[in-house]
Structure formats: C-alpha cells, structure tokens
C-alpha cells in the first residue's frame, strides 16, 4: 500500500497544509509551513495545529498492514513557533503488540529547535 497516498484522505490534516514526506512501518515524517491561519490570538502556532501534525505522523507510522486508531494521546508544548517557520514531525514506534502500539512524535523547526513532543497509544484492528 502507498501510505502517503492513503493519508491524503485525512482531509483535516491535508486542509491544514500538512504533507507526509516519508512513511514506513514504525516511522513517519511530515511537514507544516506555518501560515496566518495556523496562529492563535497570541500570534503563535495554535496547539491544535501542532497536535494535528503529531497525530498524522503517529497514524502514518502505523504502516504495519493493520488499521490502528488512537486511544490515548499526550502532547507537551515546549516552545512557540511563528508564522513563516516550517515544522517537521517525526514519529517512531516505541512498542508494537498484537492489538496495542505506542509511538512518540517530536516536532521541531527546520533548524532542530524542539517545539513539542507527543506520545500516542493506538488500538490495532
């Protein structure tokens, strides 16, 4: 299966401007260029945009041949990001069992500044 094509069907992430650049079992990478519509009232990236970026990479990293759905996610916002920056999320598999998997996603700027970290636990159908 072409997972990059499959996840173009994630309309919310696609409409937000997120693009997947790499997907393989246990790993995914995506980018988001911050535009005005990604900002909150304080003129920094809205937390929901960061969560959507992390969530898509966690979902894509589930490229193990079985559909998986998030049952718990936890995000920590560490730094602010602003308009014009490109954010990169990379998700890595931590644990893979028959019905449960765990992934960790880091969101950084292009120069490596850590913006947020997210843990996601998924149920595998």
CSV table of N, CA, C and O in Angstrom, one decimal:
chain,number,residue,atom,x,y,z
A,1,UNK,N,0.8,-1.2,0.0
A,1,UNK,CA,0.0,0.0,0.0
A,1,UNK,C,0.9,1.2,0.0
A,1,UNK,O,1.9,1.3,0.7
A,2,UNK,N,0.5,2.3,-0.7
A,2,UNK,CA,1.1,3.5,-0.7
A,2,UNK,C,0.5,4.4,0.4
A,2,UNK,O,-0.5,5.0,0.2
A,3,UNK,N,1.2,4.4,1.5
A,3,UNK,CA,0.7,5.1,2.7
A,3,UNK,C,0.6,6.6,2.5
A,3,UNK,O,-0.3,7.3,3.1
A,4,UNK,N,1.5,7.2,1.8
A,4,UNK,CA,1.5,8.6,1.6
A,4,UNK,C,0.2,9.0,0.8
A,4,UNK,O,-0.5,9.9,1.2
A,5,UNK,N,-0.2,8.2,-0.2
A,5,UNK,CA,-1.4,8.4,-0.9
A,5,UNK,C,-2.6,8.1,0.0
A,5,UNK,O,-3.6,8.9,0.0
A,6,UNK,N,-2.6,7.1,0.8
A,6,UNK,CA,-3.6,6.7,1.7
A,6,UNK,C,-4.0,7.9,2.6
A,6,UNK,O,-5.1,8.3,2.8
A,7,UNK,N,-2.9,8.5,3.2
A,7,UNK,CA,-3.1,9.5,4.2
A,7,UNK,C,-3.5,10.9,3.6
A,7,UNK,O,-3.8,11.8,4.4
A,8,UNK,N,-3.5,11.0,2.3
A,8,UNK,CA,-4.0,12.2,1.7
A,8,UNK,C,-5.5,12.2,1.9
A,8,UNK,O,-6.2,13.3,1.8
A,9,UNK,N,-6.1,11.1,2.3
A,9,UNK,CA,-7.6,11.0,2.6
A,9,UNK,C,-7.8,11.6,4.0
A,9,UNK,O,-9.0,11.7,4.4
A,10,UNK,N,-6.8,11.9,4.8
A,10,UNK,CA,-7.0,12.6,6.0
A,10,UNK,C,-7.3,14.0,5.7
A,10,UNK,O,-6.4,14.9,5.7
A,11,UNK,N,-8.5,14.3,5.5
A,11,UNK,CA,-8.9,15.6,5.0
A,11,UNK,C,-8.6,16.8,5.9
A,11,UNK,O,-8.2,17.9,5.5
A,12,UNK,N,-8.7,16.5,7.2
A,12,UNK,CA,-8.4,17.6,8.2
A,12,UNK,C,-7.0,18.0,8.1
A,12,UNK,O,-6.6,19.2,8.0
A,13,UNK,N,-6.1,17.0,8.1
A,13,UNK,CA,-4.6,17.3,8.1
A,13,UNK,C,-4.2,17.9,6.7
A,13,UNK,O,-3.4,18.8,6.7
A,14,UNK,N,-4.8,17.4,5.7
A,14,UNK,CA,-4.5,17.9,4.3
A,14,UNK,C,-4.9,19.3,4.2
A,14,UNK,O,-4.2,20.2,3.7
A,15,UNK,N,-6.1,19.7,4.6
A,15,UNK,CA,-6.6,21.0,4.6
A,15,UNK,C,-5.8,22.0,5.4
A,15,UNK,O,-5.7,23.2,5.2
A,16,UNK,N,-5.2,21.4,6.5
A,16,UNK,CA,-4.4,22.3,7.4
A,16,UNK,C,-3.0,22.6,6.7
A,16,UNK,O,-2.3,23.4,7.2
A,17,UNK,N,-2.7,21.8,5.6
A,17,UNK,CA,-1.4,22.1,4.9
A,17,UNK,C,-0.3,21.1,5.3
A,17,UNK,O,0.8,21.3,4.9
A,18,UNK,N,-0.7,20.0,6.0
A,18,UNK,CA,0.4,19.1,6.4
A,18,UNK,C,0.6,18.1,5.2
A,18,UNK,O,-0.3,17.6,4.6
A,19,UNK,N,1.9,17.8,5.0
A,19,UNK,CA,2.3,16.9,3.9
A,19,UNK,C,3.2,15.8,4.5
A,19,UNK,O,4.1,16.1,5.2
A,20,UNK,N,2.9,14.6,4.2
A,20,UNK,CA,3.8,13.5,4.6
A,20,UNK,C,4.9,13.4,3.6
A,20,UNK,O,4.7,13.4,2.4
A,21,UNK,N,6.1,13.2,4.1
A,21,UNK,CA,7.3,13.1,3.2
A,21,UNK,C,7.9,11.7,3.2
A,21,UNK,O,8.5,11.3,2.3
A,22,UNK,N,7.6,11.0,4.3
A,22,UNK,CA,8.2,9.6,4.4
A,22,UNK,C,7.3,8.8,5.4
A,22,UNK,O,6.9,9.2,6.4
A,23,UNK,N,7.1,7.6,4.9
A,23,UNK,CA,6.3,6.6,5.7
A,23,UNK,C,6.9,5.2,5.5
A,23,UNK,O,7.1,4.8,4.4
A,24,UNK,N,7.1,4.5,6.6
A,24,UNK,CA,7.5,3.1,6.6
A,24,UNK,C,7.0,2.5,7.9
A,24,UNK,O,6.7,3.3,8.9
A,25,UNK,N,6.9,1.2,8.0
A,25,UNK,CA,6.5,0.6,9.3
A,25,UNK,C,7.3,1.1,10.4
A,25,UNK,O,8.6,1.0,10.4
A,26,UNK,N,6.7,1.7,11.4
A,26,UNK,CA,7.4,2.2,12.6
A,26,UNK,C,7.9,3.6,12.5
A,26,UNK,O,8.5,4.1,13.5
A,27,UNK,N,7.7,4.3,11.4
A,27,UNK,CA,8.3,5.6,11.3
A,27,UNK,C,7.5,6.5,10.2
A,27,UNK,O,7.1,5.9,9.2
A,28,UNK,N,7.3,7.7,10.5
A,28,UNK,CA,6.7,8.7,9.6
A,28,UNK,C,7.3,10.1,9.8
A,28,UNK,O,7.7,10.4,10.9
A,29,UNK,N,7.3,10.8,8.7
A,29,UNK,CA,7.8,12.2,8.8
A,29,UNK,C,6.8,13.1,8.0
A,29,UNK,O,6.4,12.7,6.9
A,30,UNK,N,6.5,14.3,8.6
A,30,UNK,CA,5.6,15.2,7.9
A,30,UNK,C,6.0,16.6,8.2
A,30,UNK,O,6.8,16.9,9.1
A,31,UNK,N,5.6,17.5,7.3
A,31,UNK,CA,5.9,19.0,7.4
A,31,UNK,C,4.7,19.8,7.4
A,31,UNK,O,3.7,19.5,6.8
A,32,UNK,N,4.8,21.0,8.0
A,32,UNK,CA,3.8,22.0,8.0
A,32,UNK,C,4.5,23.4,8.0
A,32,UNK,O,5.2,23.7,8.9
A,33,UNK,N,4.2,24.2,6.9
A,33,UNK,CA,4.7,25.5,6.9
A,33,UNK,C,3.6,26.4,7.6
A,33,UNK,O,2.4,26.4,7.2
A,34,UNK,N,4.0,27.1,8.6
A,34,UNK,CA,3.1,27.9,9.4
A,34,UNK,C,2.7,29.2,8.6
A,34,UNK,O,3.5,30.0,8.2
A,35,UNK,N,1.4,29.3,8.4
A,35,UNK,CA,0.7,30.4,7.8
A,35,UNK,C,-0.1,31.2,8.8
A,35,UNK,O,-0.3,30.7,9.9
A,36,UNK,N,-0.7,32.3,8.4
A,36,UNK,CA,-1.5,33.0,9.3
A,36,UNK,C,-2.7,32.3,9.9
A,36,UNK,O,-3.0,32.4,11.1
A,37,UNK,N,-3.3,31.4,9.2
A,37,UNK,CA,-4.4,30.6,9.7
A,37,UNK,C,-4.1,29.6,10.7
A,37,UNK,O,-4.9,29.0,11.3
A,38,UNK,N,-2.8,29.3,11.0
A,38,UNK,CA,-2.3,28.4,12.0
A,38,UNK,C,-2.1,29.1,13.3
A,38,UNK,O,-1.8,28.4,14.3
A,39,UNK,N,-2.2,30.4,13.4
A,39,UNK,CA,-1.9,31.2,14.6
A,39,UNK,C,-3.1,31.3,15.5
A,39,UNK,O,-4.2,31.4,15.1
A,40,UNK,N,-2.8,31.4,16.8
A,40,UNK,CA,-3.8,31.7,17.8
A,40,UNK,C,-3.8,33.2,18.1
A,40,UNK,O,-3.2,33.9,17.4
A,41,UNK,N,-4.6,33.6,19.0
A,41,UNK,CA,-4.8,35.0,19.3
A,41,UNK,C,-3.5,35.7,19.8
A,41,UNK,O,-3.3,36.9,19.7
A,42,UNK,N,-2.5,34.9,20.3
A,42,UNK,CA,-1.2,35.4,20.7
A,42,UNK,C,-0.2,35.4,19.6
A,42,UNK,O,1.0,35.7,19.9
A,43,UNK,N,-0.6,35.1,18.4
A,43,UNK,CA,0.2,35.1,17.2
A,43,UNK,C,1.4,34.1,17.2
A,43,UNK,O,2.4,34.3,16.7
A,44,UNK,N,1.1,33.0,17.9
A,44,UNK,CA,2.0,31.8,17.8
A,44,UNK,C,1.1,30.6,17.3
A,44,UNK,O,-0.1,30.7,17.3
A,45,UNK,N,1.7,29.5,17.0
A,45,UNK,CA,1.0,28.4,16.4
A,45,UNK,C,0.0,27.8,17.5
A,45,UNK,O,0.4,27.6,18.6
A,46,UNK,N,-1.2,27.7,17.0
A,46,UNK,CA,-2.3,27.1,17.8
A,46,UNK,C,-2.0,25.7,18.2
A,46,UNK,O,-1.5,24.9,17.3
A,47,UNK,N,-2.2,25.3,19.4
A,47,UNK,CA,-1.9,23.9,19.8
A,47,UNK,C,-2.6,22.8,19.0
A,47,UNK,O,-2.0,21.8,18.8
A,48,UNK,N,-3.8,23.1,18.5
A,48,UNK,CA,-4.5,22.1,17.7
A,48,UNK,C,-3.7,21.8,16.4
A,48,UNK,O,-3.8,20.7,15.9
A,49,UNK,N,-3.1,22.8,15.8
A,49,UNK,CA,-2.3,22.6,14.6
A,49,UNK,C,-1.1,21.7,14.9
A,49,UNK,O,-0.8,20.8,14.2
A,50,UNK,N,-0.4,21.9,16.1
A,50,UNK,CA,0.7,21.1,16.5
A,50,UNK,C,0.2,19.7,16.7
A,50,UNK,O,0.9,18.7,16.3
A,51,UNK,N,-0.9,19.5,17.4
A,51,UNK,CA,-1.4,18.2,17.7
A,51,UNK,C,-1.8,17.5,16.4
A,51,UNK,O,-1.5,16.3,16.3
A,52,UNK,N,-2.4,18.1,15.5
A,52,UNK,CA,-2.8,17.5,14.2
A,52,UNK,C,-1.5,17.0,13.5
A,52,UNK,O,-1.5,15.9,12.9
A,53,UNK,N,-0.5,17.8,13.5
A,53,UNK,CA,0.8,17.4,12.8
A,53,UNK,C,1.3,16.2,13.5
A,53,UNK,O,1.7,15.2,12.8
A,54,UNK,N,1.4,16.1,14.8
A,54,UNK,CA,1.9,15.0,15.5
A,54,UNK,C,1.0,13.8,15.3
A,54,UNK,O,1.5,12.6,15.1
A,55,UNK,N,-0.3,14.0,15.4
A,55,UNK,CA,-1.3,12.9,15.3
A,55,UNK,C,-1.2,12.2,13.9
A,55,UNK,O,-1.2,11.0,13.8
A,56,UNK,N,-1.0,13.0,12.8
A,56,UNK,CA,-0.9,12.4,11.5
A,56,UNK,C,0.4,11.5,11.4
A,56,UNK,O,0.3,10.4,10.8
A,57,UNK,N,1.5,12.0,11.9
A,57,UNK,CA,2.7,11.1,11.9
A,57,UNK,C,2.6,9.9,12.7
A,57,UNK,O,3.0,8.8,12.3
A,58,UNK,N,1.9,10.0,13.8
A,58,UNK,CA,1.7,8.7,14.6
A,58,UNK,C,0.8,7.8,13.8
A,58,UNK,O,1.1,6.6,13.8
A,59,UNK,N,-0.2,8.3,13.2
A,59,UNK,CA,-1.1,7.4,12.4
A,59,UNK,C,-0.4,6.8,11.3
A,59,UNK,O,-0.5,5.6,11.0
A,60,UNK,N,0.4,7.6,10.6
A,60,UNK,CA,1.2,7.1,9.4
A,60,UNK,C,2.2,6.1,9.8
A,60,UNK,O,2.5,5.1,9.0
A,61,UNK,N,2.8,6.2,11.0
A,61,UNK,CA,3.9,5.3,11.4
A,61,UNK,C,3.3,3.9,11.7
A,61,UNK,O,4.0,3.0,11.8
A,62,UNK,N,2.0,3.8,11.7
A,62,UNK,CA,1.3,2.6,11.9
A,62,UNK,C,1.2,1.8,10.6
A,62,UNK,O,0.3,1.0,10.3
A,63,UNK,N,2.2,2.0,9.7
A,63,UNK,CA,2.2,1.3,8.4
A,63,UNK,C,2.6,-0.1,8.5
A,63,UNK,O,3.6,-0.6,7.9
A,64,UNK,N,1.9,-0.9,9.4
A,64,UNK,CA,2.3,-2.3,9.6
A,64,UNK,C,1.2,-3.2,9.0
A,64,UNK,O,1.2,-4.4,9.4
A,65,UNK,N,0.4,-2.7,8.1
A,65,UNK,CA,-0.6,-3.6,7.5
A,65,UNK,C,-1.9,-3.7,8.2
A,65,UNK,O,-2.8,-4.5,7.7
A,66,UNK,N,-2.1,-3.1,9.4
A,66,UNK,CA,-3.3,-3.2,10.1
A,66,UNK,C,-3.7,-1.8,10.5
A,66,UNK,O,-2.9,-1.0,10.9
A,67,UNK,N,-5.0,-1.5,10.3
A,67,UNK,CA,-5.5,-0.2,10.6
A,67,UNK,C,-5.5,0.0,12.1
A,67,UNK,O,-5.8,-0.9,12.9
A,68,UNK,N,-5.0,1.2,12.6
A,68,UNK,CA,-4.9,1.4,14.0
A,68,UNK,C,-5.5,2.8,14.3
A,68,UNK,O,-5.5,3.7,13.5
A,69,UNK,N,-6.2,2.9,15.5
A,69,UNK,CA,-6.8,4.1,15.9
A,69,UNK,C,-6.3,4.6,17.2
A,69,UNK,O,-6.1,3.7,18.1
A,70,UNK,N,-6.1,5.9,17.4
A,70,UNK,CA,-5.6,6.4,18.6
A,70,UNK,C,-6.6,6.2,19.7
A,70,UNK,O,-7.8,6.4,19.6
A,71,UNK,N,-6.1,5.7,20.9
A,71,UNK,CA,-7.0,5.6,22.1
A,71,UNK,C,-6.5,6.5,23.2
A,71,UNK,O,-7.3,6.7,24.1
A,72,UNK,N,-5.3,7.0,23.1
A,72,UNK,CA,-4.8,8.0,24.1
A,72,UNK,C,-3.6,8.7,23.5
A,72,UNK,O,-2.8,8.1,22.8
A,73,UNK,N,-3.6,10.0,23.6
A,73,UNK,CA,-2.5,10.9,23.2
A,73,UNK,C,-2.2,11.9,24.2
A,73,UNK,O,-3.1,12.4,24.9
A,74,UNK,N,-0.9,12.3,24.3
A,74,UNK,CA,-0.5,13.2,25.3
A,74,UNK,C,0.6,14.1,24.6
A,74,UNK,O,1.6,13.6,24.1
A,75,UNK,N,0.3,15.4,24.6
A,75,UNK,CA,1.3,16.3,23.9
A,75,UNK,C,1.8,17.3,25.0
A,75,UNK,O,1.0,17.7,25.9
A,76,UNK,N,3.0,17.7,24.8
A,76,UNK,CA,3.6,18.7,25.6
A,76,UNK,C,4.2,19.8,24.7
A,76,UNK,O,5.0,19.5,23.8
A,77,UNK,N,3.7,21.0,24.9
A,77,UNK,CA,4.2,22.1,24.1
A,77,UNK,C,5.4,22.7,24.9
A,77,UNK,O,5.3,23.2,26.0
A,78,UNK,N,6.5,22.8,24.2
A,78,UNK,CA,7.8,23.2,24.8
A,78,UNK,C,8.3,24.6,24.4
A,78,UNK,O,8.9,25.3,25.2
A,79,UNK,N,8.0,24.9,23.2
A,79,UNK,CA,8.4,26.2,22.6
A,79,UNK,C,7.3,26.7,21.7
A,79,UNK,O,6.5,25.9,21.3
A,80,UNK,N,7.3,28.0,21.4
A,80,UNK,CA,6.4,28.6,20.4
A,80,UNK,C,7.0,28.5,19.1
A,80,UNK,O,8.2,28.6,18.9
A,81,UNK,N,6.1,28.5,18.1
A,81,UNK,CA,6.5,28.6,16.7
A,81,UNK,C,5.7,29.7,16.1
A,81,UNK,O,4.6,30.0,16.5
A,82,UNK,N,6.3,30.4,15.1
A,82,UNK,CA,5.6,31.6,14.5
A,82,UNK,C,5.5,31.4,13.0
A,82,UNK,O,6.0,30.5,12.4
A,83,UNK,N,4.7,32.4,12.4
A,83,UNK,CA,4.5,32.4,11.0
A,83,UNK,C,5.8,32.4,10.2
A,83,UNK,O,6.8,33.0,10.6
A,84,UNK,N,5.7,31.6,9.1
A,84,UNK,CA,6.9,31.5,8.2
A,84,UNK,C,7.8,30.3,8.6
A,84,UNK,O,8.6,29.9,7.7
A,85,UNK,N,7.7,29.8,9.8
A,85,UNK,CA,8.6,28.6,10.1
A,85,UNK,C,7.9,27.4,9.5
A,85,UNK,O,6.7,27.3,9.4
A,86,UNK,N,8.8,26.4,9.2
A,86,UNK,CA,8.3,25.1,8.7
A,86,UNK,C,8.6,24.1,9.9
A,86,UNK,O,9.7,24.1,10.4
A,87,UNK,N,7.6,23.4,10.3
A,87,UNK,CA,7.7,22.5,11.4
A,87,UNK,C,7.8,21.1,10.8
A,87,UNK,O,7.1,20.7,9.8
A,88,UNK,N,8.6,20.2,11.4
A,88,UNK,CA,8.8,18.8,11.0
A,88,UNK,C,8.4,17.9,12.1
A,88,UNK,O,8.9,18.1,13.3
A,89,UNK,N,7.6,17.0,11.9
A,89,UNK,CA,7.2,16.0,12.9
A,89,UNK,C,7.7,14.6,12.4
A,89,UNK,O,7.6,14.3,11.3
A,90,UNK,N,8.4,13.9,13.4
A,90,UNK,CA,8.8,12.6,13.1
A,90,UNK,C,8.3,11.7,14.2
A,90,UNK,O,8.5,12.0,15.4
A,91,UNK,N,7.6,10.6,13.8
A,91,UNK,CA,7.1,9.7,14.8
A,91,UNK,C,7.9,8.3,14.7
A,91,UNK,O,8.2,7.9,13.6
A,92,UNK,N,8.2,7.8,15.8
A,92,UNK,CA,8.9,6.5,15.9
A,92,UNK,C,8.1,5.5,16.7
A,92,UNK,O,7.5,5.9,17.8
A,93,UNK,N,8.1,4.3,16.3
A,93,UNK,CA,7.5,3.2,17.1
A,93,UNK,C,8.3,2.9,18.4
A,93,UNK,O,9.5,2.8,18.3
A,94,UNK,N,7.6,2.8,19.5
A,94,UNK,CA,8.2,2.5,20.8
A,94,UNK,C,7.8,1.1,21.1
A,94,UNK,O,8.6,0.3,21.6
A,95,UNK,N,6.6,0.7,20.8
A,95,UNK,CA,6.1,-0.7,21.2
A,95,UNK,C,5.1,-1.1,20.1
A,95,UNK,O,4.2,-0.3,19.7
A,96,UNK,N,5.2,-2.4,19.7
A,96,UNK,CA,4.2,-3.0,18.8
A,96,UNK,C,3.8,-4.3,19.3
A,96,UNK,O,4.6,-5.2,19.4
A,97,UNK,N,2.5,-4.4,19.7
A,97,UNK,CA,1.9,-5.7,20.1
A,97,UNK,C,0.8,-6.0,19.2
A,97,UNK,O,0.4,-5.3,18.3
A,98,UNK,N,0.1,-7.2,19.4
A,98,UNK,CA,-0.9,-7.6,18.5
A,98,UNK,C,-2.1,-6.6,18.4
A,98,UNK,O,-2.5,-6.3,17.3
A,99,UNK,N,-2.5,-6.0,19.5
A,99,UNK,CA,-3.6,-5.1,19.5
A,99,UNK,C,-3.3,-3.7,19.9
A,99,UNK,O,-4.1,-2.8,19.8
A,100,UNK,N,-2.1,-3.4,20.5
A,100,UNK,CA,-1.8,-2.1,21.0
A,100,UNK,C,-0.4,-1.7,20.5
A,100,UNK,O,0.5,-2.6,20.4
A,101,UNK,N,-0.3,-0.5,20.2
A,101,UNK,CA,1.1,0.1,19.8
A,101,UNK,C,1.2,1.4,20.4
A,101,UNK,O,0.3,2.1,20.8
A,102,UNK,N,2.5,1.8,20.5
A,102,UNK,CA,2.9,3.1,21.2
A,102,UNK,C,3.9,3.8,20.3
A,102,UNK,O,4.9,3.2,19.9
A,103,UNK,N,3.6,5.1,20.0
A,103,UNK,CA,4.5,5.9,19.2
A,103,UNK,C,4.9,7.2,19.9
A,103,UNK,O,4.1,7.7,20.7
A,104,UNK,N,6.0,7.7,19.6
A,104,UNK,CA,6.4,9.0,20.1
A,104,UNK,C,6.8,9.9,18.9
A,104,UNK,O,7.5,9.5,18.0
A,105,UNK,N,6.2,11.1,18.9
A,105,UNK,CA,6.4,12.1,17.8
A,105,UNK,C,7.1,13.3,18.4
A,105,UNK,O,6.7,13.8,19.4
A,106,UNK,N,8.2,13.8,17.7
A,106,UNK,CA,8.8,15.0,18.1
A,106,UNK,C,8.5,16.0,17.0
A,106,UNK,O,8.6,15.7,15.8
A,107,UNK,N,8.2,17.2,17.3
A,107,UNK,CA,8.0,18.3,16.4
A,107,UNK,C,9.1,19.3,16.6
A,107,UNK,O,9.3,19.8,17.7
A,108,UNK,N,9.9,19.6,15.5
A,108,UNK,CA,11.0,20.5,15.5
A,108,UNK,C,10.8,21.6,14.4
A,108,UNK,O,10.1,21.4,13.5
A,109,UNK,N,11.6,22.6,14.5
A,109,UNK,CA,11.7,23.6,13.4
A,109,UNK,C,12.8,23.0,12.5
A,109,UNK,O,13.4,22.0,12.8
A,110,UNK,N,12.9,23.6,11.3
A,110,UNK,CA,13.9,23.1,10.3
A,110,UNK,C,15.3,23.1,10.9
A,110,UNK,O,16.2,22.3,10.5
A,111,UNK,N,15.6,24.0,11.8
A,111,UNK,CA,16.9,24.1,12.4
A,111,UNK,C,17.1,23.3,13.7
A,111,UNK,O,18.1,23.3,14.4
A,112,UNK,N,16.1,22.4,14.0
A,112,UNK,CA,16.2,21.5,15.0
A,112,UNK,C,15.7,21.9,16.4
A,112,UNK,O,15.8,21.2,17.4
A,113,UNK,N,15.1,23.1,16.5
A,113,UNK,CA,14.6,23.5,17.8
A,113,UNK,C,13.3,22.7,18.1
A,113,UNK,O,12.4,22.6,17.3
A,114,UNK,N,13.3,22.1,19.3
A,114,UNK,CA,12.2,21.2,19.7
A,114,UNK,C,11.0,22.1,20.1
A,114,UNK,O,11.1,22.9,21.1
A,115,UNK,N,9.9,21.8,19.5
A,115,UNK,CA,8.7,22.6,19.7
A,115,UNK,C,7.7,21.8,20.6
A,115,UNK,O,7.1,22.4,21.5
A,116,UNK,N,7.5,20.5,20.3
A,116,UNK,CA,6.6,19.7,21.1
A,116,UNK,C,6.9,18.3,21.0
A,116,UNK,O,7.6,17.8,20.0
A,117,UNK,N,6.5,17.5,22.0
A,117,UNK,CA,6.6,16.0,22.0
A,117,UNK,C,5.2,15.4,22.2
A,117,UNK,O,4.5,16.0,23.0
A,118,UNK,N,4.9,14.4,21.6
A,118,UNK,CA,3.6,13.7,21.7
A,118,UNK,C,3.8,12.2,21.8
A,118,UNK,O,4.5,11.6,21.0
A,119,UNK,N,3.1,11.6,22.7
A,119,UNK,CA,3.0,10.1,22.8
A,119,UNK,C,1.6,9.7,22.4
A,119,UNK,O,0.6,10.3,22.8
A,120,UNK,N,1.6,8.7,21.6
A,120,UNK,CA,0.2,8.2,21.2
A,120,UNK,C,0.2,6.7,21.3
A,120,UNK,O,1.1,5.9,21.0
A,121,UNK,N,-0.9,6.2,21.9
A,121,UNK,CA,-1.2,4.8,22.0
A,121,UNK,C,-2.4,4.5,21.1
A,121,UNK,O,-3.4,5.2,21.1
A,122,UNK,N,-2.2,3.4,20.3
A,122,UNK,CA,-3.3,3.1,19.4
A,122,UNK,C,-3.7,1.7,19.5
A,122,UNK,O,-3.0,0.8,20.0
A,123,UNK,N,-5.0,1.5,19.2
A,123,UNK,CA,-5.6,0.1,19.1
A,123,UNK,C,-5.5,-0.4,17.7
A,123,UNK,O,-5.9,0.3,16.8
A,124,UNK,N,-5.0,-1.6,17.5
A,124,UNK,CA,-4.8,-2.1,16.2
A,124,UNK,C,-6.0,-3.1,15.9
A,124,UNK,O,-6.2,-4.0,16.7
A,125,UNK,N,-6.7,-2.8,14.8
A,125,UNK,CA,-7.8,-3.7,14.5
A,125,UNK,C,-7.4,-5.0,13.8
A,125,UNK,O,-6.4,-5.0,13.2
